[in-house]
Short mmCIF file of C-alpha atoms in Angstrom, two decimals:
data_model
loop_
_atom_site.label_atom_id
_atom_site.label_comp_id
_atom_site.label_asym_id
_atom_site.label_seq_id
_atom_site.Cartn_x
_atom_site.Cartn_y
_atom_site.Cartn_z
CA UNK A 2 106.27 73.10 110.05
CA UNK A 3 106.73 74.71 106.08
CA UNK A 4 110.14 74.94 104.76
CA UNK A 5 111.96 77.85 105.69
CA UNK A 6 110.43 81.07 103.25
CA UNK A 7 113.80 82.68 102.35
CA UNK A 8 113.69 85.49 99.51
CA UNK A 9 117.34 85.05 99.16
CA UNK A 10 117.46 81.42 98.67
CA UNK A 11 115.14 80.31 96.47
CA UNK A 12 114.16 80.07 92.87
CA UNK A 13 114.60 83.83 92.52
CA UNK A 14 118.33 83.57 92.16
CA UNK A 15 118.89 80.14 90.92
CA UNK A 16 119.11 80.37 87.18
CA UNK A 17 116.11 79.12 85.87
CA UNK A 18 115.81 75.36 85.00
CA UNK A 19 119.70 75.12 84.94
CA UNK A 20 121.36 72.73 86.74
CA UNK A 21 123.35 74.47 89.64
CA UNK A 22 127.23 74.35 88.96
CA UNK A 23 129.72 73.29 91.71
CA UNK A 24 132.08 75.90 93.15
CA UNK A 25 136.16 74.87 92.94
CA UNK A 26 135.53 74.06 96.57
CA UNK A 27 132.60 72.47 96.20
CA UNK A 28 133.88 69.33 97.88
CA UNK A 29 135.75 71.08 100.58
CA UNK A 30 132.63 72.67 102.19
CA UNK A 31 130.73 69.29 102.01
CA UNK A 32 134.05 68.08 104.12
CA UNK A 33 133.87 70.87 106.43
CA UNK A 34 130.10 69.84 107.39
CA UNK A 35 128.53 72.80 105.11
CA UNK A 36 124.66 72.54 104.49
CA UNK A 37 124.25 73.41 101.07
CA UNK A 38 121.89 75.39 98.93
CA UNK A 39 121.08 76.62 95.53
CA UNK A 40 122.57 80.57 95.42
CA UNK A 41 123.02 82.34 91.82
CA UNK A 42 123.10 79.10 90.30
CA UNK A 43 125.43 77.32 91.78
CA UNK A 44 125.76 74.79 94.88
CA UNK A 45 126.68 77.27 97.90
CA UNK A 46 127.40 76.72 101.69
CA UNK A 47 124.93 78.96 103.84
CA UNK A 48 126.19 77.67 106.78
CA UNK A 49 128.78 75.15 108.60
CA UNK A 50 127.74 75.25 112.53
CA UNK A 51 125.28 77.88 112.60
CA UNK A 52 124.49 81.54 111.24
CA UNK A 53 125.00 83.10 114.64
CA UNK A 54 127.93 81.67 115.54
CA UNK A 55 129.55 82.23 112.63
CA UNK A 56 128.37 85.69 112.41
CA UNK A 57 130.02 87.00 115.49
CA UNK A 58 133.19 84.59 114.86
CA UNK A 59 133.60 86.95 111.83
CA UNK A 60 133.21 90.28 114.22
CA UNK A 61 135.34 88.91 116.68
CA UNK A 62 138.17 86.99 114.60
CA UNK A 63 138.35 86.03 111.09
CA UNK A 64 135.91 84.14 108.58
CA UNK A 65 136.42 82.92 105.31
CA UNK A 66 133.89 83.27 102.77
CA UNK A 67 134.01 81.79 99.34
CA UNK A 68 132.61 84.12 97.17
CA UNK A 69 133.38 81.96 93.73
CA UNK A 70 130.20 82.36 92.20
CA UNK A 71 131.08 85.86 91.51
CA UNK A 72 132.22 87.24 87.88
CA UNK A 73 135.62 88.27 87.84
CA UNK A 74 136.06 90.18 84.71
CA UNK A 75 139.76 90.92 82.96
CA UNK A 76 139.15 94.02 80.79
CA UNK A 77 142.00 94.75 78.40
CA UNK A 78 142.19 96.97 75.03
CA UNK A 79 143.15 100.11 73.50
CA UNK A 80 140.96 103.53 74.98
CA UNK A 81 139.78 101.11 78.16
CA UNK A 82 139.53 103.77 80.39
CA UNK A 83 137.57 106.16 78.45
CA UNK A 84 135.42 103.27 77.44
CA UNK A 85 134.84 102.58 80.63
CA UNK A 86 133.90 105.97 81.91
CA UNK A 87 131.18 105.77 79.35
CA UNK A 88 129.38 103.07 81.03
CA UNK A 89 130.22 103.25 84.67
CA UNK A 90 129.97 106.53 86.50
CA UNK A 91 133.17 105.67 88.60
CA UNK A 92 136.37 108.12 87.76
CA UNK A 93 138.49 105.49 85.94
CA UNK A 94 141.14 107.85 84.80
CA UNK A 95 142.14 109.25 88.37
CA UNK A 96 141.96 105.50 89.28
CA UNK A 97 146.05 104.27 90.11
CA UNK A 98 147.37 100.92 89.66
CA UNK A 99 146.53 99.14 92.93
CA UNK A 100 143.47 101.03 93.44
CA UNK A 101 139.66 99.77 93.91
CA UNK A 102 136.56 101.68 93.63
CA UNK A 103 133.10 100.55 94.03
CA UNK A 104 130.60 101.31 91.26
CA UNK A 105 127.49 100.29 89.19
CA UNK A 106 126.25 99.32 85.56
CA UNK A 107 123.16 101.57 85.32
CA UNK A 108 120.61 101.38 82.59
CA UNK A 109 120.10 104.20 80.27
CA UNK A 110 117.02 105.40 82.69
CA UNK A 111 119.70 105.40 85.49
CA UNK A 112 118.23 102.24 86.97
CA UNK A 113 120.93 99.70 88.71
CA UNK A 114 121.58 96.77 86.27
CA UNK A 115 124.70 95.32 88.93
CA UNK A 116 126.99 96.88 91.99
CA UNK A 117 130.56 96.07 91.49
CA UNK A 118 134.14 96.39 92.30
CA UNK A 119 136.71 97.86 89.77
CA UNK A 120 140.52 97.99 90.23
CA UNK A 121 143.76 98.85 87.92
CA UNK A 122 146.45 96.10 87.54
CA UNK A 123 149.34 96.91 85.94
CA UNK A 124 148.00 95.25 82.72
CA UNK A 125 144.49 95.26 82.84
CA UNK A 126 141.55 96.53 84.81
CA UNK A 127 139.75 94.24 86.92
CA UNK A 128 135.90 93.74 88.08
CA UNK A 129 134.10 91.84 90.21
CA UNK A 130 130.34 91.43 89.23
CA UNK A 131 127.47 89.86 91.44
CA UNK A 132 127.28 85.91 90.68
CA UNK A 133 123.63 86.14 89.19
CA UNK A 134 123.94 88.95 86.96
CA UNK A 135 127.47 87.97 85.61
CA UNK A 136 126.51 86.48 82.01
CA UNK A 137 123.83 89.33 81.75
CA UNK A 138 126.60 92.23 82.49
CA UNK A 139 128.94 90.75 80.01
CA UNK A 140 126.26 91.18 77.29
CA UNK A 141 125.63 94.74 78.27
CA UNK A 142 129.44 95.50 78.23
CA UNK A 143 130.07 93.77 75.24
CA UNK A 144 127.04 95.47 73.65
CA UNK A 145 128.47 99.16 74.83
CA UNK A 146 132.26 98.40 74.65
CA UNK A 147 134.03 99.46 70.79
CA UNK A 148 135.54 96.27 69.29
CA UNK A 149 138.68 97.08 70.70
CA UNK A 150 137.88 95.89 74.31
CA UNK A 151 138.34 92.31 75.36
CA UNK A 152 136.38 90.93 78.20
CA UNK A 153 137.68 87.81 79.46
CA UNK A 154 135.27 85.86 82.34
CA UNK A 155 138.36 84.70 84.94
CA UNK A 156 136.04 81.31 85.28
CA UNK A 157 139.44 79.40 86.01
CA UNK A 158 139.73 81.69 89.16
CA UNK A 159 138.39 81.11 92.49
CA UNK A 160 137.51 83.92 94.85
CA UNK A 161 138.12 83.99 98.70
CA UNK A 162 137.24 86.79 101.55
CA UNK A 163 139.00 86.67 104.64
CA UNK A 164 136.65 89.02 106.77
CA UNK A 165 137.31 90.08 110.92
CA UNK A 166 139.36 92.16 113.25
CA UNK A 167 142.37 88.95 112.84
CA UNK A 168 141.98 88.86 109.11
CA UNK A 169 145.34 91.01 108.51
CA UNK A 170 147.47 88.93 111.40
CA UNK A 171 146.04 85.48 109.93
CA UNK A 172 146.50 86.49 106.15
CA UNK A 173 149.99 88.37 106.57
CA UNK A 174 151.21 84.87 108.45
CA UNK A 175 150.92 82.85 105.05
CA UNK A 176 150.93 85.62 102.28
CA UNK A 177 153.72 88.64 104.08
CA UNK A 178 153.15 92.01 103.11
CA UNK A 179 149.44 92.23 102.87
CA UNK A 180 149.45 94.17 106.07
CA UNK A 181 150.89 96.88 103.96
CA UNK A 182 147.37 96.97 102.14
CA UNK A 183 144.94 100.07 103.36
CA UNK A 184 140.99 99.84 102.51
CA UNK A 185 140.58 99.64 98.80
CA UNK A 186 144.07 98.59 97.69
CA UNK A 187 144.88 96.01 96.30
CA UNK A 188 148.44 94.21 94.76
CA UNK A 189 149.76 90.63 93.55
CA UNK A 190 151.12 87.95 96.17
CA UNK A 191 152.52 84.94 95.68
CA UNK A 192 151.26 81.63 97.83
CA UNK A 193 153.42 78.52 97.35
CA UNK A 194 154.26 79.50 93.88
CA UNK A 195 150.45 80.89 93.25
CA UNK A 196 149.68 83.95 91.56
CA UNK A 197 147.12 86.00 94.11
CA UNK A 198 145.77 88.96 93.50
CA UNK A 199 144.48 90.40 96.69
CA UNK A 200 142.84 93.49 97.72
CA UNK A 201 141.95 94.97 101.49
CA UNK A 202 138.08 95.14 101.31
CA UNK A 203 134.70 93.04 101.47
CA UNK A 204 131.30 93.10 102.23
CA UNK A 205 130.87 92.53 105.95
CA UNK A 206 131.90 96.13 107.22
CA UNK A 207 135.29 94.26 108.87
CA UNK A 208 138.84 95.06 107.66
CA UNK A 209 139.35 91.77 105.61
CA UNK A 210 140.83 91.25 102.12
CA UNK A 211 139.28 89.14 99.01
CA UNK A 212 141.50 87.07 97.16
CA UNK A 213 141.59 85.73 93.52
CA UNK A 214 143.79 82.77 92.96
CA UNK A 215 143.67 79.91 90.59
CA UNK A 216 140.59 77.44 91.10
CA UNK A 217 142.91 74.62 91.74
CA UNK A 218 145.51 76.26 94.58
CA UNK A 219 142.10 77.26 96.53
CA UNK A 220 141.43 74.43 98.55
CA UNK A 221 145.17 73.83 99.88
CA UNK A 222 144.94 77.90 100.45
CA UNK A 223 141.49 77.64 102.37
CA UNK A 224 143.03 74.66 104.46
CA UNK A 225 146.07 76.61 104.86
CA UNK A 226 143.80 79.65 106.53
CA UNK A 227 141.21 77.83 108.75
CA UNK A 228 144.30 75.58 110.11
CA UNK A 229 144.70 78.99 112.11
CA UNK A 230 143.09 79.49 115.30
CA UNK A 231 141.65 82.77 114.30
CA UNK A 232 140.15 81.61 111.08
CA UNK A 233 136.83 79.38 110.59
CA UNK A 234 134.87 79.11 107.27
CA UNK A 235 131.78 81.18 107.40
CA UNK A 236 128.34 80.73 104.89
CA UNK A 237 126.20 82.93 103.21
CA UNK A 238 123.73 83.22 106.01
CA UNK A 239 126.08 84.77 107.92
CA UNK A 240 127.37 87.25 105.00
CA UNK A 241 123.98 88.57 104.26
CA UNK A 242 123.60 89.38 108.18
CA UNK A 243 127.01 90.80 108.25
CA UNK A 244 126.26 93.06 105.28
CA UNK A 245 123.15 93.67 106.40
CA UNK A 246 124.18 94.94 110.00
CA UNK A 247 126.86 96.89 107.88
CA UNK A 248 124.12 98.56 105.98
CA UNK A 249 125.56 97.15 102.73
CA UNK A 250 122.82 96.91 100.20
CA UNK A 251 122.74 93.26 98.35
CA UNK A 252 121.94 93.33 94.11
CA UNK A 253 118.60 91.97 93.47
CA UNK A 254 117.05 92.88 96.74
CA UNK A 255 117.97 96.46 98.05
CA UNK A 256 119.43 97.61 94.64
CA UNK A 257 117.24 96.60 91.37
CA UNK A 258 116.91 98.46 88.02
CA UNK A 259 113.97 99.93 90.02
CA UNK A 260 116.33 102.39 91.95
CA UNK A 261 118.64 104.92 91.31
CA UNK A 262 121.98 105.77 92.56
CA UNK A 263 120.67 108.65 94.51
CA UNK A 264 117.77 106.82 95.59
CA UNK A 265 119.65 103.90 97.11
CA UNK A 266 122.15 106.21 98.73
CA UNK A 267 125.19 105.28 96.58
CA UNK A 268 126.16 109.07 95.51
CA UNK A 269 129.49 108.66 97.35
CA UNK A 270 130.75 106.36 94.35
CA UNK A 271 130.07 109.23 91.95
CA UNK A 272 133.13 111.65 92.24
CA UNK A 273 133.13 115.62 91.33
CA UNK A 274 134.30 115.19 87.85
CA UNK A 275 131.80 112.92 87.18
CA UNK A 276 129.13 114.46 88.84
CA UNK A 277 129.63 117.55 86.86
CA UNK A 278 130.54 116.49 83.63
CA UNK A 279 128.45 113.31 83.11
CA UNK A 280 129.28 111.43 80.30
CA UNK A 281 128.11 107.79 81.33
CA UNK A 282 124.88 105.85 80.59
CA UNK A 283 122.07 107.02 83.06
CA UNK A 284 123.71 110.38 83.87
CA UNK A 285 120.39 112.51 83.15
CA UNK A 286 118.37 110.84 86.11
CA UNK A 287 121.74 111.18 88.81
CA UNK A 288 122.04 114.73 87.26
CA UNK A 289 118.32 115.37 87.92
CA UNK A 290 118.02 113.48 91.19
CA UNK A 291 121.71 115.50 92.48
CA UNK A 292 119.50 118.62 92.21
CA UNK A 293 116.26 117.31 93.10
CA UNK A 294 116.71 114.15 95.40
CA UNK A 295 115.45 111.29 94.38
CA UNK A 296 111.44 110.65 95.11
CA UNK A 297 112.50 106.88 96.71
CA UNK A 298 115.29 106.19 98.84
CA UNK A 299 117.16 102.98 100.41
CA UNK A 300 117.00 103.20 104.01
CA UNK A 301 117.92 101.27 107.51
CA UNK A 302 115.55 100.34 109.68
CA UNK A 303 115.59 99.70 113.36
CA UNK A 304 112.49 97.32 114.70
CA UNK A 305 110.68 97.24 118.02
CA UNK A 306 110.15 93.91 119.51
CA UNK A 307 111.70 90.81 118.36
CA UNK A 308 109.95 89.60 115.24
CA UNK A 309 111.79 90.31 111.93
CA UNK A 310 110.31 91.73 108.70
CA UNK A 311 111.32 90.39 106.06
CA UNK A 312 111.99 91.22 102.12
CA UNK A 313 108.77 92.26 100.63
CA UNK A 314 107.06 93.40 103.65
CA UNK A 315 105.06 96.71 103.36
CA UNK A 316 105.87 100.02 105.32
CA UNK A 317 103.15 102.12 106.13
CA UNK A 318 102.33 105.48 107.86
CA UNK A 319 98.99 105.44 108.99
CA UNK A 320 96.80 103.75 106.20
CA UNK A 321 98.89 105.40 103.63
CA UNK A 322 101.86 102.77 101.74
CA UNK A 323 105.08 104.53 101.73
CA UNK A 324 107.26 101.63 100.79
CA UNK A 325 108.49 98.08 101.02
CA UNK A 326 111.39 95.93 102.93
CA UNK A 327 113.66 95.10 100.59
CA UNK A 328 115.94 92.47 103.04
CA UNK A 329 115.36 92.27 106.80
CA UNK A 330 116.37 89.60 109.33
CA UNK A 331 117.94 89.42 112.85
CA UNK A 332 120.92 91.07 113.76
CA UNK A 333 123.19 88.51 115.41
CA UNK A 334 125.72 91.47 116.83
CA UNK A 335 122.31 93.87 118.06
CA UNK A 336 120.20 90.88 119.35
CA UNK A 337 117.51 92.65 117.56
CA UNK A 338 115.49 92.86 113.98
CA UNK A 339 116.75 95.21 111.46
CA UNK A 340 115.94 95.98 107.91
CA UNK A 341 116.50 97.99 104.85
CA UNK A 342 113.76 99.35 102.73
CA UNK A 343 112.72 101.53 99.92
CA UNK A 344 110.38 104.24 101.23
CA UNK A 345 109.03 107.76 99.78
CA UNK A 346 111.35 110.91 100.10
CA UNK A 347 109.04 112.34 102.56
CA UNK A 348 109.25 109.45 104.69
CA UNK A 349 112.79 108.67 104.85
CA UNK A 350 114.62 111.36 106.96
CA UNK A 351 116.13 109.60 110.02
CA UNK A 352 113.97 109.20 113.33
CA UNK A 353 110.77 108.90 110.72
CA UNK A 354 108.54 106.77 112.65
CA UNK A 355 107.14 104.01 110.49
CA UNK A 356 105.06 100.89 110.42
CA UNK A 357 105.46 97.86 108.60
CA UNK A 358 102.94 95.15 108.15
CA UNK A 359 103.93 91.43 108.85
CA UNK A 360 101.15 88.45 108.92
CA UNK A 361 98.47 91.10 109.46
CA UNK A 362 100.17 92.84 112.01
CA UNK A 363 101.59 96.35 112.20
CA UNK A 364 105.07 96.41 113.82
CA UNK A 365 106.92 99.64 114.68
CA UNK A 366 110.03 100.71 113.08
CA UNK A 367 112.15 103.93 112.83
CA UNK A 368 114.15 105.00 109.82
CA UNK A 369 117.90 104.60 111.51
CA UNK A 370 121.35 105.49 110.10
CA UNK A 371 123.29 103.18 108.65
CA UNK A 372 125.64 101.34 108.90
CA UNK A 373 123.94 99.46 111.96
CA UNK A 374 127.28 98.23 113.79
CA UNK A 375 130.29 100.70 112.68
CA UNK A 376 132.71 99.85 109.81
CA UNK A 377 136.00 98.99 110.83
CA UNK A 378 138.29 99.26 107.63
CA UNK A 379 141.72 99.79 107.63
CA UNK A 380 141.72 103.38 106.06
CA UNK A 381 145.23 104.97 104.96
CA UNK A 382 145.45 108.22 107.56
CA UNK A 383 145.20 111.46 105.23
CA UNK B 6 101.30 59.20 127.28
CA UNK B 7 101.89 58.86 123.86
CA UNK B 8 103.86 60.81 121.23
CA UNK B 9 103.15 61.47 117.30
CA UNK B 10 104.73 62.69 114.49
CA UNK B 11 104.18 64.77 111.52
CA UNK B 12 105.73 64.32 108.08
CA UNK B 13 105.91 68.51 108.34
CA UNK B 14 107.93 68.01 111.21
CA UNK B 15 105.79 68.74 114.49
CA UNK B 16 105.92 66.39 117.17
CA UNK B 17 102.26 65.92 119.69
CA UNK B 18 102.17 64.22 122.72
CA UNK B 19 98.71 63.13 124.59
CA UNK B 20 97.74 62.87 127.50
CA UNK B 21 93.78 62.25 127.61
CA UNK B 22 92.52 64.85 125.77
CA UNK B 23 95.05 67.15 126.01
CA UNK B 24 98.06 67.40 123.42
CA UNK B 25 101.55 69.10 123.88
CA UNK B 26 102.67 70.26 120.37
CA UNK B 27 106.25 71.67 119.46
CA UNK B 28 108.76 71.21 116.31
CA UNK B 29 110.96 68.17 116.30
CA UNK B 30 114.93 68.21 116.88
CA UNK B 31 115.35 67.40 113.17
CA UNK B 32 113.22 70.47 112.23
CA UNK B 33 115.22 72.85 114.62
CA UNK B 34 118.42 71.50 113.18
CA UNK B 35 117.04 72.61 109.57
CA UNK B 36 115.91 75.84 110.64
CA UNK B 37 119.43 77.09 112.74
CA UNK B 38 119.08 79.87 115.19
CA UNK B 39 115.51 80.83 116.38
CA UNK B 40 115.08 83.96 116.79
CA UNK B 41 111.41 84.60 117.35
CA UNK B 42 108.38 82.15 117.72
CA UNK B 43 104.83 83.71 117.35
CA UNK B 44 102.49 81.66 119.28
CA UNK B 45 98.73 81.24 118.70
CA UNK B 46 96.37 82.81 120.88
CA UNK B 47 94.81 80.99 123.64
CA UNK B 48 91.24 79.91 122.60
CA UNK B 49 91.77 79.94 119.27
CA UNK B 50 90.54 76.40 117.43
CA UNK B 51 92.53 74.72 114.64
CA UNK B 52 91.66 72.14 111.89
CA UNK B 53 94.47 69.33 111.26
CA UNK B 54 97.02 70.96 109.10
CA UNK B 55 96.01 74.86 109.92
CA UNK B 56 98.63 77.30 110.44
CA UNK B 57 99.12 77.41 114.13
CA UNK B 58 102.56 78.87 114.79
CA UNK B 59 105.56 80.82 113.08
CA UNK B 60 109.25 79.97 113.59
CA UNK B 61 111.69 82.75 112.53
CA UNK B 62 115.33 81.79 112.27
CA UNK B 63 117.93 84.42 111.31
CA UNK B 64 117.06 84.15 107.83
CA UNK B 65 114.09 83.02 107.31
CA UNK B 66 110.25 82.58 108.48
CA UNK B 67 108.53 78.95 108.63
CA UNK B 68 105.01 78.01 109.64
CA UNK B 69 104.02 75.52 112.14
CA UNK B 70 101.18 73.60 111.16
CA UNK B 71 98.39 71.85 113.94
CA UNK B 72 99.08 68.18 113.56
CA UNK B 73 95.22 67.61 114.56
CA UNK B 74 92.32 69.79 114.96
CA UNK B 75 91.64 71.19 118.62
CA UNK B 76 91.49 74.52 120.67
CA UNK B 77 94.71 76.10 122.08
CA UNK B 78 94.39 75.91 126.03
CA UNK B 79 97.92 77.26 126.93
CA UNK B 80 101.05 78.54 124.88
CA UNK B 81 104.54 78.37 126.02
CA UNK B 82 105.33 81.76 127.35
CA UNK B 83 109.02 80.88 127.91
CA UNK B 84 109.30 81.22 124.22
CA UNK B 85 108.87 84.68 124.33
CA UNK B 86 111.74 85.56 126.32
CA UNK B 87 113.91 82.44 124.99
CA UNK B 88 113.10 81.40 121.69
CA UNK B 89 116.41 79.37 121.41
CA UNK B 90 114.75 76.98 123.77
CA UNK B 91 113.38 75.46 120.64
CA UNK B 92 117.18 74.97 119.48
CA UNK B 93 118.14 73.59 122.88
CA UNK B 94 115.57 71.70 123.68
CA UNK B 95 112.75 71.09 121.03
CA UNK B 96 111.26 68.29 121.75
CA UNK B 97 110.70 69.01 125.69
CA UNK B 98 110.81 72.83 126.79
CA UNK B 99 110.95 73.82 123.42
CA UNK B 100 107.11 73.21 123.00
CA UNK B 101 104.97 75.57 121.13
CA UNK B 102 101.31 74.98 122.51
CA UNK B 103 98.21 72.54 124.40
CA UNK B 104 95.43 71.70 122.24
CA UNK B 105 92.16 70.19 124.24
CA UNK B 106 91.61 67.52 121.17
CA UNK B 107 88.18 67.91 119.22
CA UNK B 108 88.89 64.42 117.42
CA UNK B 109 91.25 62.17 118.98
CA UNK B 110 90.84 59.68 115.95
CA UNK B 111 92.96 61.88 113.55
CA UNK B 112 96.13 60.88 115.93
CA UNK B 113 96.07 57.59 114.00
CA UNK B 114 96.92 59.36 110.71
CA UNK B 115 100.48 60.42 112.40
CA UNK B 116 103.55 58.44 112.98
CA UNK B 117 105.03 57.01 115.94
CA UNK B 118 108.70 57.33 116.63
CA UNK B 119 110.25 54.64 114.77
CA UNK B 120 108.16 55.64 111.87
CA UNK B 121 109.40 59.71 112.36
CA UNK B 122 112.94 57.97 112.56
CA UNK B 123 112.77 56.23 109.30
CA UNK B 124 110.92 59.00 107.45
CA UNK B 125 113.81 61.25 108.63
CA UNK B 126 116.58 59.01 107.73
CA UNK B 127 114.80 58.74 104.08
CA UNK B 128 115.25 62.50 103.22
#
């Protein structure tokens, strides 16, 4: 048997040649029986008891994820709002304290350099970017920002996510008040004297939180959560299958510089004023594609049978190649394979019948609405 | 009957000139939850080490090699409906296919159970 050929966990994500770094919770993961793999330059837990069980546990209860490999940035300085709006397409001027938005870094041609979360805290703007891209992101931001803006990479902070229908109940037990946050709201709390920055968000499609805290407090905090019946530690493998079912794109796979915001179906992240006024890097492409549509689109695909189609598999209509799978696997909550891919716009409508080539065989697929599994965010009623 | 093992974590159990092939318990543990097994066609012939089957876990696909040369005479149809049999019983009910051996001397190049146990312990 060959080693598993998994596009997510091989050298393309590892930082070339550099030794892997350790997360603040490295020893904690190993003590919990995690199998560790190299990902985004770190030793990371891919699974504890098994991807399927961990996935289903998160959908039914609460899963604790260590995402400390991600880049946590604190931005400060005179004129920060305008400086940031000149780079990212999010509306920063209208972003209130304790509010978070999804956005992205674009290159001059409108290709996606990274996707990110941005929120306003009382004394800074806090940004979470992907682990594999964080150093490139900082270099890019430094190039663009005026001298007045300071970027602090918070590498002394851990980042944990607690996700699932029982996350709010569990977290509120040790951090009272977090249950009052709605989806995409955030606030400061304390736990045992340690400062926490908590947002009600995540990347599984479930209700839940992301918690930034000092690295030295992370193991005790993780223990306090996992001592509860509702909470189990969950690895990267289930994080990937959960986000795929939730229709959420993974940077480096579903999102790269080769796809645009509109092509990636992320237009929701650009509000009306910014769509009309522009003034951010890559706007020309966004404006053009808002008017004309994008030539290539990120779509969801349901797959007939049980054979999963993986990243890199080619998509056809008859003899014509019309796209590529960008991530795919087995969906534990659906009991069937699903995928995301980039498809020529002419073949991207919901319900379009396509074929995917897997090891020389064609399997039938259909363009499907995303998410594959409904989101259960705790949204504020308007 | 005697059972042999490969360094690629296949097992092969020989009964006369017919051998049953599967992946080891160690292999299924490494793969995690198995969701699909692509089996060879009956009548197909393999050389020793040839690509014989593919096993898909939630996350990844792995090739399964033929431990020796031979012709496929039967495949385990139960895996089609229940691929998780490979997780629950890799070395018995979760077998992949049966081969008619074309060169029994190739078995001498494989490990016996105690050699395989030592090999796994060294990984």
